[in-house]
GROMACS .gro file of N, CA and C in nm:
model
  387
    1UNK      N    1   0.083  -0.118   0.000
    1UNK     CA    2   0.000   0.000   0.000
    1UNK      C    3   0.088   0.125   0.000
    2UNK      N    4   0.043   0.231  -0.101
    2UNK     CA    5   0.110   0.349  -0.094
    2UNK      C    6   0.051   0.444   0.008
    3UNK      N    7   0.115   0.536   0.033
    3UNK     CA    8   0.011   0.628   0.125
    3UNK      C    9   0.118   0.801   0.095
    4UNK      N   10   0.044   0.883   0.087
    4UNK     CA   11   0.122   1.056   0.111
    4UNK      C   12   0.036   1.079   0.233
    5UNK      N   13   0.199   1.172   0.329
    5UNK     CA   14   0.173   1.179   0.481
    5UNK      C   15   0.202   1.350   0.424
    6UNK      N   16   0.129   1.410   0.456
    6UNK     CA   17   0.124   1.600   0.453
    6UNK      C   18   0.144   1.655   0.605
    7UNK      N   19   0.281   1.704   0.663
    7UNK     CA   20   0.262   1.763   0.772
    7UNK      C   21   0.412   1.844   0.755
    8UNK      N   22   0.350   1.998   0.812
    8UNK     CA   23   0.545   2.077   0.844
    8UNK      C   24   0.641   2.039   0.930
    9UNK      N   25   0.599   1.928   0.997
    9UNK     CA   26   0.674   1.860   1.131
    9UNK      C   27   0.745   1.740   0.996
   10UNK      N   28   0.854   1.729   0.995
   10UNK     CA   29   0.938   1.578   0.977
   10UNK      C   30   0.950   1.524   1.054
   11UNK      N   31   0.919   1.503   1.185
   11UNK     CA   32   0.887   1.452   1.294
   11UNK      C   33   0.753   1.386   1.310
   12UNK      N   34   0.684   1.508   1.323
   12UNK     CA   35   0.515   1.413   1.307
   12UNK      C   36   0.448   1.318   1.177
   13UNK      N   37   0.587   1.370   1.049
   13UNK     CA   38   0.532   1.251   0.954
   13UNK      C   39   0.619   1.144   0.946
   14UNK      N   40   0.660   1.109   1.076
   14UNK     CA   41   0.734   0.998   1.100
   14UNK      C   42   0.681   0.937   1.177
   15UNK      N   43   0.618   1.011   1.262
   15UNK     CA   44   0.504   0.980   1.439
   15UNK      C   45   0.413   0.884   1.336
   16UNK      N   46   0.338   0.947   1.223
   16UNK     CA   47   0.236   0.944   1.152
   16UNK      C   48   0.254   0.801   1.079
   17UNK      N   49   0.392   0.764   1.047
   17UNK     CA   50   0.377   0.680   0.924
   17UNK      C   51   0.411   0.570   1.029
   18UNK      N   52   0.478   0.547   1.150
   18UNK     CA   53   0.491   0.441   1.245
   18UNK      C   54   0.356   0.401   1.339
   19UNK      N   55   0.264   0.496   1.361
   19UNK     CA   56   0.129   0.518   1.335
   19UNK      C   57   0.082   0.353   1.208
   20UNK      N   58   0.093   0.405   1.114
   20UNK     CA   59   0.000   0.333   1.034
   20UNK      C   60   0.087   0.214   1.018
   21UNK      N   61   0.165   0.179   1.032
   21UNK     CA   62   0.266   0.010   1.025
   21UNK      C   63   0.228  -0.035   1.157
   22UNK      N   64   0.156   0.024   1.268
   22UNK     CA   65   0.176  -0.048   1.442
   22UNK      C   66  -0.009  -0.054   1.412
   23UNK      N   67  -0.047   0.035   1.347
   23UNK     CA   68  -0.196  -0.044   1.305
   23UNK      C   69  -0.212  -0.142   1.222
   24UNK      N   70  -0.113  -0.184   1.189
   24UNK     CA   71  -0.101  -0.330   1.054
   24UNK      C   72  -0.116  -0.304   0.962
   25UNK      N   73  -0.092  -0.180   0.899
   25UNK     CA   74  -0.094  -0.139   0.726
   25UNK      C   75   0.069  -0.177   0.693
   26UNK      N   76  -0.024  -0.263   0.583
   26UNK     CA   77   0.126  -0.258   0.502
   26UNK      C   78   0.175  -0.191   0.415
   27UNK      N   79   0.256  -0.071   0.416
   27UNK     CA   80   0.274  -0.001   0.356
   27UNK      C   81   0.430  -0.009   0.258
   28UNK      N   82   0.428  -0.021   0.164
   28UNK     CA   83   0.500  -0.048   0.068
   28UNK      C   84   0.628   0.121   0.014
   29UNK      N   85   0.525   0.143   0.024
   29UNK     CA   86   0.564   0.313   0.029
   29UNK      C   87   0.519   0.441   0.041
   30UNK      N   88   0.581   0.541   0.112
   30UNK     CA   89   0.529   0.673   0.194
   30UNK      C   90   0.579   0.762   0.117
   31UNK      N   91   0.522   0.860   0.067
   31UNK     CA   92   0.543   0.996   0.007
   31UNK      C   93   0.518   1.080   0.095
   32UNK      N   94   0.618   1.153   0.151
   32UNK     CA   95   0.606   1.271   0.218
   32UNK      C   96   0.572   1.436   0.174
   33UNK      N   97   0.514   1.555   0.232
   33UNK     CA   98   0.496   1.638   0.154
   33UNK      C   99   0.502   1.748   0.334
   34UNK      N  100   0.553   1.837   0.307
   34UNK     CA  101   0.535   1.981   0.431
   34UNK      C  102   0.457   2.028   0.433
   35UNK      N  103   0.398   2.060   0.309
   35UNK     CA  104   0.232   2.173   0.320
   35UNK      C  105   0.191   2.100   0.226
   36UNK      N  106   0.085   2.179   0.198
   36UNK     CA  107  -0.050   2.123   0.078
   36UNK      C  108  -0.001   2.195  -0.078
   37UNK      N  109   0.102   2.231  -0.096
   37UNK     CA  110   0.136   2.318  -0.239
   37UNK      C  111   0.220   2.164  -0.282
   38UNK      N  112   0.309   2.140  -0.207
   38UNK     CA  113   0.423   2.018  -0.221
   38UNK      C  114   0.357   1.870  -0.224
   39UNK      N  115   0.220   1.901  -0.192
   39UNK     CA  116   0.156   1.749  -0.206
   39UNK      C  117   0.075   1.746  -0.304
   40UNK      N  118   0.066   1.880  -0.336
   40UNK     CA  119  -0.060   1.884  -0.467
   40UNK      C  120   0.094   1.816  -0.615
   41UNK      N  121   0.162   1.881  -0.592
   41UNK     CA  122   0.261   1.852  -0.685
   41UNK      C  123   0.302   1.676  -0.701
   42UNK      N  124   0.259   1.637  -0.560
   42UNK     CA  125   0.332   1.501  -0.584
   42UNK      C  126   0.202   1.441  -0.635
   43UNK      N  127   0.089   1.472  -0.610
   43UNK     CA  128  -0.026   1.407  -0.678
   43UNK      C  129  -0.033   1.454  -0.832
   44UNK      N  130   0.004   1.522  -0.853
   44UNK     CA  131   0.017   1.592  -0.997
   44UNK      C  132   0.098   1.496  -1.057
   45UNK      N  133   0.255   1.438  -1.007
   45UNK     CA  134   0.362   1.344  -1.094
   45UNK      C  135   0.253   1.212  -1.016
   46UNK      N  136   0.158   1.167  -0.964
   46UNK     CA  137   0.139   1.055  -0.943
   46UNK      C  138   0.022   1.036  -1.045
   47UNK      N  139  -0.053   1.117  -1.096
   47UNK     CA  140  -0.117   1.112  -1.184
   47UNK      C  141  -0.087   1.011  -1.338
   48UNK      N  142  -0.201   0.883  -1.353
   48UNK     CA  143  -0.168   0.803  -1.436
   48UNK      C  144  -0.061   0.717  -1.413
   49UNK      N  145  -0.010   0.669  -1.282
   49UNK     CA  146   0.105   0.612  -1.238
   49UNK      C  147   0.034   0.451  -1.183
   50UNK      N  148   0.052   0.337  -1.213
   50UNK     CA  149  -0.013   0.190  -1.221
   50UNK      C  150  -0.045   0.186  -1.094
   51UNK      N  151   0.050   0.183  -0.988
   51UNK     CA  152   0.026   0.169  -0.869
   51UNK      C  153   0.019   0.275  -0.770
   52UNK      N  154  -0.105   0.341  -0.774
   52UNK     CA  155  -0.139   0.438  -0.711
   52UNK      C  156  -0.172   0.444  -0.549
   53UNK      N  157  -0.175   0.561  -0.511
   53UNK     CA  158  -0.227   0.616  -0.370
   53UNK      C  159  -0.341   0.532  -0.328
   54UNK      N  160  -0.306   0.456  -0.204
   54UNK     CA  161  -0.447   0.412  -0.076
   54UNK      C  162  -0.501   0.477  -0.013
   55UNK      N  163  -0.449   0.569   0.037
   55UNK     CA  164  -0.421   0.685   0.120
   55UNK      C  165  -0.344   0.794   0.154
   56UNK      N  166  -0.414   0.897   0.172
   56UNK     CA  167  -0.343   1.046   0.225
   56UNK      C  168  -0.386   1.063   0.343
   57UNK      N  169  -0.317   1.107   0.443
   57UNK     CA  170  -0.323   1.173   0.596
   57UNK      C  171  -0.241   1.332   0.625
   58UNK      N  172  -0.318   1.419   0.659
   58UNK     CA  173  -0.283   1.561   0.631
   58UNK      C  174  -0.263   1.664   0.726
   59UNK      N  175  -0.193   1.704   0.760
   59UNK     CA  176  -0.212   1.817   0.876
   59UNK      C  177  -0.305   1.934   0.826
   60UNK      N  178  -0.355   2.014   0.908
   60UNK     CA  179  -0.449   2.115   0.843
   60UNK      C  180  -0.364   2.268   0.896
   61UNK      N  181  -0.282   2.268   0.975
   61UNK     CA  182  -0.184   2.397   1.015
   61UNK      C  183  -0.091   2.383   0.959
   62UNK      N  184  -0.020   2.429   0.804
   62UNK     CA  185   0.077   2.437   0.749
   62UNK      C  186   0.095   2.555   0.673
   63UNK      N  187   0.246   2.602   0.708
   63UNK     CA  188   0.320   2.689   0.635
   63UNK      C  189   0.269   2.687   0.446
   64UNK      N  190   0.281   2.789   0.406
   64UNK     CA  191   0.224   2.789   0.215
   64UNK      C  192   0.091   2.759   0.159
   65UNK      N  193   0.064   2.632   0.210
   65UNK     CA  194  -0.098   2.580   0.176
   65UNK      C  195  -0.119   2.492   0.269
   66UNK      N  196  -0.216   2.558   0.394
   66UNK     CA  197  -0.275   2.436   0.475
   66UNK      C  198  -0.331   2.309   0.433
   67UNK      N  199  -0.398   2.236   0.486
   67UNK     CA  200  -0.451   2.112   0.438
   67UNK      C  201  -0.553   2.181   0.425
   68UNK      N  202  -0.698   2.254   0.479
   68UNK     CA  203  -0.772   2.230   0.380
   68UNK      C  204  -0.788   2.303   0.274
   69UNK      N  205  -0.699   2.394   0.231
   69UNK     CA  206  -0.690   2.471   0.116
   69UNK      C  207  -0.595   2.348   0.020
   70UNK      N  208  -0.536   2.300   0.057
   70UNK     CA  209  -0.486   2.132  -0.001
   70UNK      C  210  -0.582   2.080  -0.086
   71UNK      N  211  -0.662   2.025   0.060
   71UNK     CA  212  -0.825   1.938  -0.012
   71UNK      C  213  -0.879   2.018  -0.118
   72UNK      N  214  -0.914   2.111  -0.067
   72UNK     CA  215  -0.989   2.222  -0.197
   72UNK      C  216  -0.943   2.233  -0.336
   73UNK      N  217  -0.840   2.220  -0.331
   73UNK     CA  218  -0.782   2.312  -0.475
   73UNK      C  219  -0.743   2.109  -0.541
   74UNK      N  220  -0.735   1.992  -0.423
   74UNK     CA  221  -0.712   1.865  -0.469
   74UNK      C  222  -0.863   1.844  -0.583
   75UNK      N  223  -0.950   1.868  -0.493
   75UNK     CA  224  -1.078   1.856  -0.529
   75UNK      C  225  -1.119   1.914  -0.678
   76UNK      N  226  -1.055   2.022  -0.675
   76UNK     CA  227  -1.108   2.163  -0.805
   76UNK      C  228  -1.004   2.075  -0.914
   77UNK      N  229  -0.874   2.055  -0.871
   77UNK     CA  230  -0.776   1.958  -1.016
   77UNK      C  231  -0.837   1.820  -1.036
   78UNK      N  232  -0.921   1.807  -0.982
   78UNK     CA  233  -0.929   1.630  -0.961
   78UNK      C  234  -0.833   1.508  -0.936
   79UNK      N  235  -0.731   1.549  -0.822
   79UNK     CA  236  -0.634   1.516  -0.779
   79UNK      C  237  -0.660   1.327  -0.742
   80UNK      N  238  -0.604   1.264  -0.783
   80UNK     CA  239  -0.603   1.148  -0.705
   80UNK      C  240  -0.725   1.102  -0.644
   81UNK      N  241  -0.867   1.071  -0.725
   81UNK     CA  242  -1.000   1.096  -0.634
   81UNK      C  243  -1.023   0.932  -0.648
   82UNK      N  244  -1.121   0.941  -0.554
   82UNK     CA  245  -1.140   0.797  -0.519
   82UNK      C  246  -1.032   0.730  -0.356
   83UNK      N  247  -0.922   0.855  -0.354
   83UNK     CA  248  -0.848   0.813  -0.265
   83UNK      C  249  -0.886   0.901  -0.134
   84UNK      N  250  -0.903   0.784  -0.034
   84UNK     CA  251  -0.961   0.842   0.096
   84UNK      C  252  -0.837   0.936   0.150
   85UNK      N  253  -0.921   1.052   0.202
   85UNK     CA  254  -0.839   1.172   0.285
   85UNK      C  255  -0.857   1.207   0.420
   86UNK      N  256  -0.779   1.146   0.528
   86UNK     CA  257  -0.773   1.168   0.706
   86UNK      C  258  -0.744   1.259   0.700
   87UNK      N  259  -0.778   1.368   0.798
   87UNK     CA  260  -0.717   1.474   0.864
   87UNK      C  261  -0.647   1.466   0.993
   88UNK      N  262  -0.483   1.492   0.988
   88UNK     CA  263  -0.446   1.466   1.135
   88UNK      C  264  -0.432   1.596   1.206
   89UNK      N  265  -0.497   1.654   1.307
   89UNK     CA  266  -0.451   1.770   1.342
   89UNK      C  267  -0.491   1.782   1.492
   90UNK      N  268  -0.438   1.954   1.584
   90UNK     CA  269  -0.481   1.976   1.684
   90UNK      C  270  -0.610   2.003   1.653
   91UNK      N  271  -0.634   2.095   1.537
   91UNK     CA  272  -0.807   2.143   1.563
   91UNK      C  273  -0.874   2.048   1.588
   92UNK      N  274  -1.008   2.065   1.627
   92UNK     CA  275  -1.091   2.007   1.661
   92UNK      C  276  -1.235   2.091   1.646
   93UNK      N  277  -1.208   2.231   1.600
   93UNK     CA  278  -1.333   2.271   1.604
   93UNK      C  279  -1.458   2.248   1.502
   94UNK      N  280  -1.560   2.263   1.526
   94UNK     CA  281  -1.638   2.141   1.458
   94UNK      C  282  -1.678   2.259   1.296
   95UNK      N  283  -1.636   2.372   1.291
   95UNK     CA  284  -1.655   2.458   1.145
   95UNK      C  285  -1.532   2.366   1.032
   96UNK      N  286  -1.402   2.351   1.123
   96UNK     CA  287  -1.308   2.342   1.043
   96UNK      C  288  -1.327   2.211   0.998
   97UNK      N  289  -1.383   2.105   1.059
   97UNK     CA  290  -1.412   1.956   1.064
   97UNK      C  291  -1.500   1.949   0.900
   98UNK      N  292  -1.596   2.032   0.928
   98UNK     CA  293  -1.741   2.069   0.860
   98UNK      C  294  -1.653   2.079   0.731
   99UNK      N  295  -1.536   2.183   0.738
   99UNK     CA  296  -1.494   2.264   0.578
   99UNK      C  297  -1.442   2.134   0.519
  100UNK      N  298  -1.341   2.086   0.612
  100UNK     CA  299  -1.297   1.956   0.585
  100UNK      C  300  -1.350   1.865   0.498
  101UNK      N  301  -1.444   1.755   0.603
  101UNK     CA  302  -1.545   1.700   0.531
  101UNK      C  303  -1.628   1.758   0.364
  102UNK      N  304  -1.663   1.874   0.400
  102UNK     CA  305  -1.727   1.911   0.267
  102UNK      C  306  -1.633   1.908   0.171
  103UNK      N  307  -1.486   1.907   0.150
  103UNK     CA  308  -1.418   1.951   0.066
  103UNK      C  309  -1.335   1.822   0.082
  104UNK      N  310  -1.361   1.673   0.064
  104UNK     CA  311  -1.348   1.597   0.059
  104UNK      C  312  -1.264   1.494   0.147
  105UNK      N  313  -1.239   1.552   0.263
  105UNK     CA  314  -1.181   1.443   0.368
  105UNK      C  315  -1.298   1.365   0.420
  106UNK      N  316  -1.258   1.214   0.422
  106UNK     CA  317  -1.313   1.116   0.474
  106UNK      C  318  -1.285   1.092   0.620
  107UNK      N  319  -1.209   1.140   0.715
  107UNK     CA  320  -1.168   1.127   0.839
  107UNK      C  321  -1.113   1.205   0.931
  108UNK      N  322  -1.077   1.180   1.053
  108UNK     CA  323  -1.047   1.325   1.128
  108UNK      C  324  -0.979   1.254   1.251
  109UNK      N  325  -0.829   1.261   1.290
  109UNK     CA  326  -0.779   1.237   1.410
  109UNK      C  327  -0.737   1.334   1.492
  110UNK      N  328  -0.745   1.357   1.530
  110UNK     CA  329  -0.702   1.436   1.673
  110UNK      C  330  -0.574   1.401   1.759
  111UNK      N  331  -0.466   1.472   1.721
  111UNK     CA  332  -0.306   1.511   1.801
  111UNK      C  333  -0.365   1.560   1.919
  112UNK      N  334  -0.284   1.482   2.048
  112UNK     CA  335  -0.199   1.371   2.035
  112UNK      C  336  -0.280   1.215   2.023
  113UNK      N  337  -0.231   1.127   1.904
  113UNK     CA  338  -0.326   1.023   1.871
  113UNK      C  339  -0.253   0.874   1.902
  114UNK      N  340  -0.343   0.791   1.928
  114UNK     CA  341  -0.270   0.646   1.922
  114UNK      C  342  -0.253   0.550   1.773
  115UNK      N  343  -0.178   0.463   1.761
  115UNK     CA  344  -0.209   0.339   1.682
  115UNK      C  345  -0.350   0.284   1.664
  116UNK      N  346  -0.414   0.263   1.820
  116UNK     CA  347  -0.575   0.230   1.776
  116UNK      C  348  -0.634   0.332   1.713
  117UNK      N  349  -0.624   0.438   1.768
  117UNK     CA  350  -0.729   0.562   1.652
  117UNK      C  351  -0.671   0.578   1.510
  118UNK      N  352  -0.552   0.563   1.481
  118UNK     CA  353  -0.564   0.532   1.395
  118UNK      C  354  -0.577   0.455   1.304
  119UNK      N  355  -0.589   0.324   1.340
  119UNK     CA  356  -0.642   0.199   1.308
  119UNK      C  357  -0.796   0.214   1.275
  120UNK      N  358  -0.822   0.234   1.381
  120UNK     CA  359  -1.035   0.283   1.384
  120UNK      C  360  -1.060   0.367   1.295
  121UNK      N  361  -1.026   0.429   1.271
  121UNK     CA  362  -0.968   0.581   1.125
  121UNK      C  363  -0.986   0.549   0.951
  122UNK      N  364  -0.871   0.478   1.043
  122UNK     CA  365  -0.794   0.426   0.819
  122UNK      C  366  -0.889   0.353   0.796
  123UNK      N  367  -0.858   0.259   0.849
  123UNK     CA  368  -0.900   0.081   0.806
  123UNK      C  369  -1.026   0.095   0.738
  124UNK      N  370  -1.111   0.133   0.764
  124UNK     CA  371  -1.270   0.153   0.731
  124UNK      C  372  -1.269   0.200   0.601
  125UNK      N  373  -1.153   0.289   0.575
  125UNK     CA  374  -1.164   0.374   0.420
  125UNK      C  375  -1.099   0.287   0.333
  126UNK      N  376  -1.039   0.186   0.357
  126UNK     CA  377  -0.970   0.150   0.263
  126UNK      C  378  -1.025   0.000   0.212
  127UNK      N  379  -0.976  -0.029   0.072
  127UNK     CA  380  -1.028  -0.098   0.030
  127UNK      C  381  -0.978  -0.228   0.062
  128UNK      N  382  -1.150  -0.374   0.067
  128UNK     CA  383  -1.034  -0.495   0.129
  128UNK      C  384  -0.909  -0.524   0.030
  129UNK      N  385  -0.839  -0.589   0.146
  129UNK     CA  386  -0.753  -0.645   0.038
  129UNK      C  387  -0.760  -0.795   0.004
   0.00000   0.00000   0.00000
């Protein structure tokens, strides 16, 4: 399974991707991205590529293009669709959740998070194998 981890921490998209291997994803390979400008780009070269994206997990507080100005503008290119989108972040407030959701995230974790939440999270979005 492929997956792109979106966060300005290189730290938390390391928290993030040991996260999803201690929930039992097998992940084959991780594309990293700092903001939402640098991930729109990697979905842009992933475009028409055989073995595509399972998943994206996103911070929504980032330097250049937050995540959900990410989602938005993913949404408006037709970025990688069909592929489920978590939100990992501190917010929690239920407008930003709302923008979220409407603008195509499928999920929402809450920093600081475990392996089970994110297990309870992913798993559901993704397809069996």
């Amino acid at each position: 399974m492929r997956a792109l981890i979106i966060d300005d921490s290189a730290v938390m998209r390391k928290v993030i991707e040991r996260a999803l291997r201690q929930a039992g994803l097998e992940l084959t390979e991780v594309l990293q991205a700092s903001n939402g400008e640098e991930a729109l780009q990697a979905l842009r070269d992933e475009s028409g590529k055989p073995n595509s994206l399972a998943l994206i997990l996103s911070d929504i507080n980032m330097p250049v293009m937050d995540g959900l100005q990410f989602l938005e503008q993913r949404r408006d290119e037709r970025l990688a669709p069909g592929v489920p989108v978590v939100m990992i972040t501190t917010e929690g407030s239920e407008p930003l959740v709302l923008r979220a959701i409407s603008a195509g995230a499928q999920g929402y974790i809450c920093k600081p998070f475990t392996a089970e939440q994110v297990k309870a999270r992913v798993v559901p979005l993704l397809p069996a194998a």
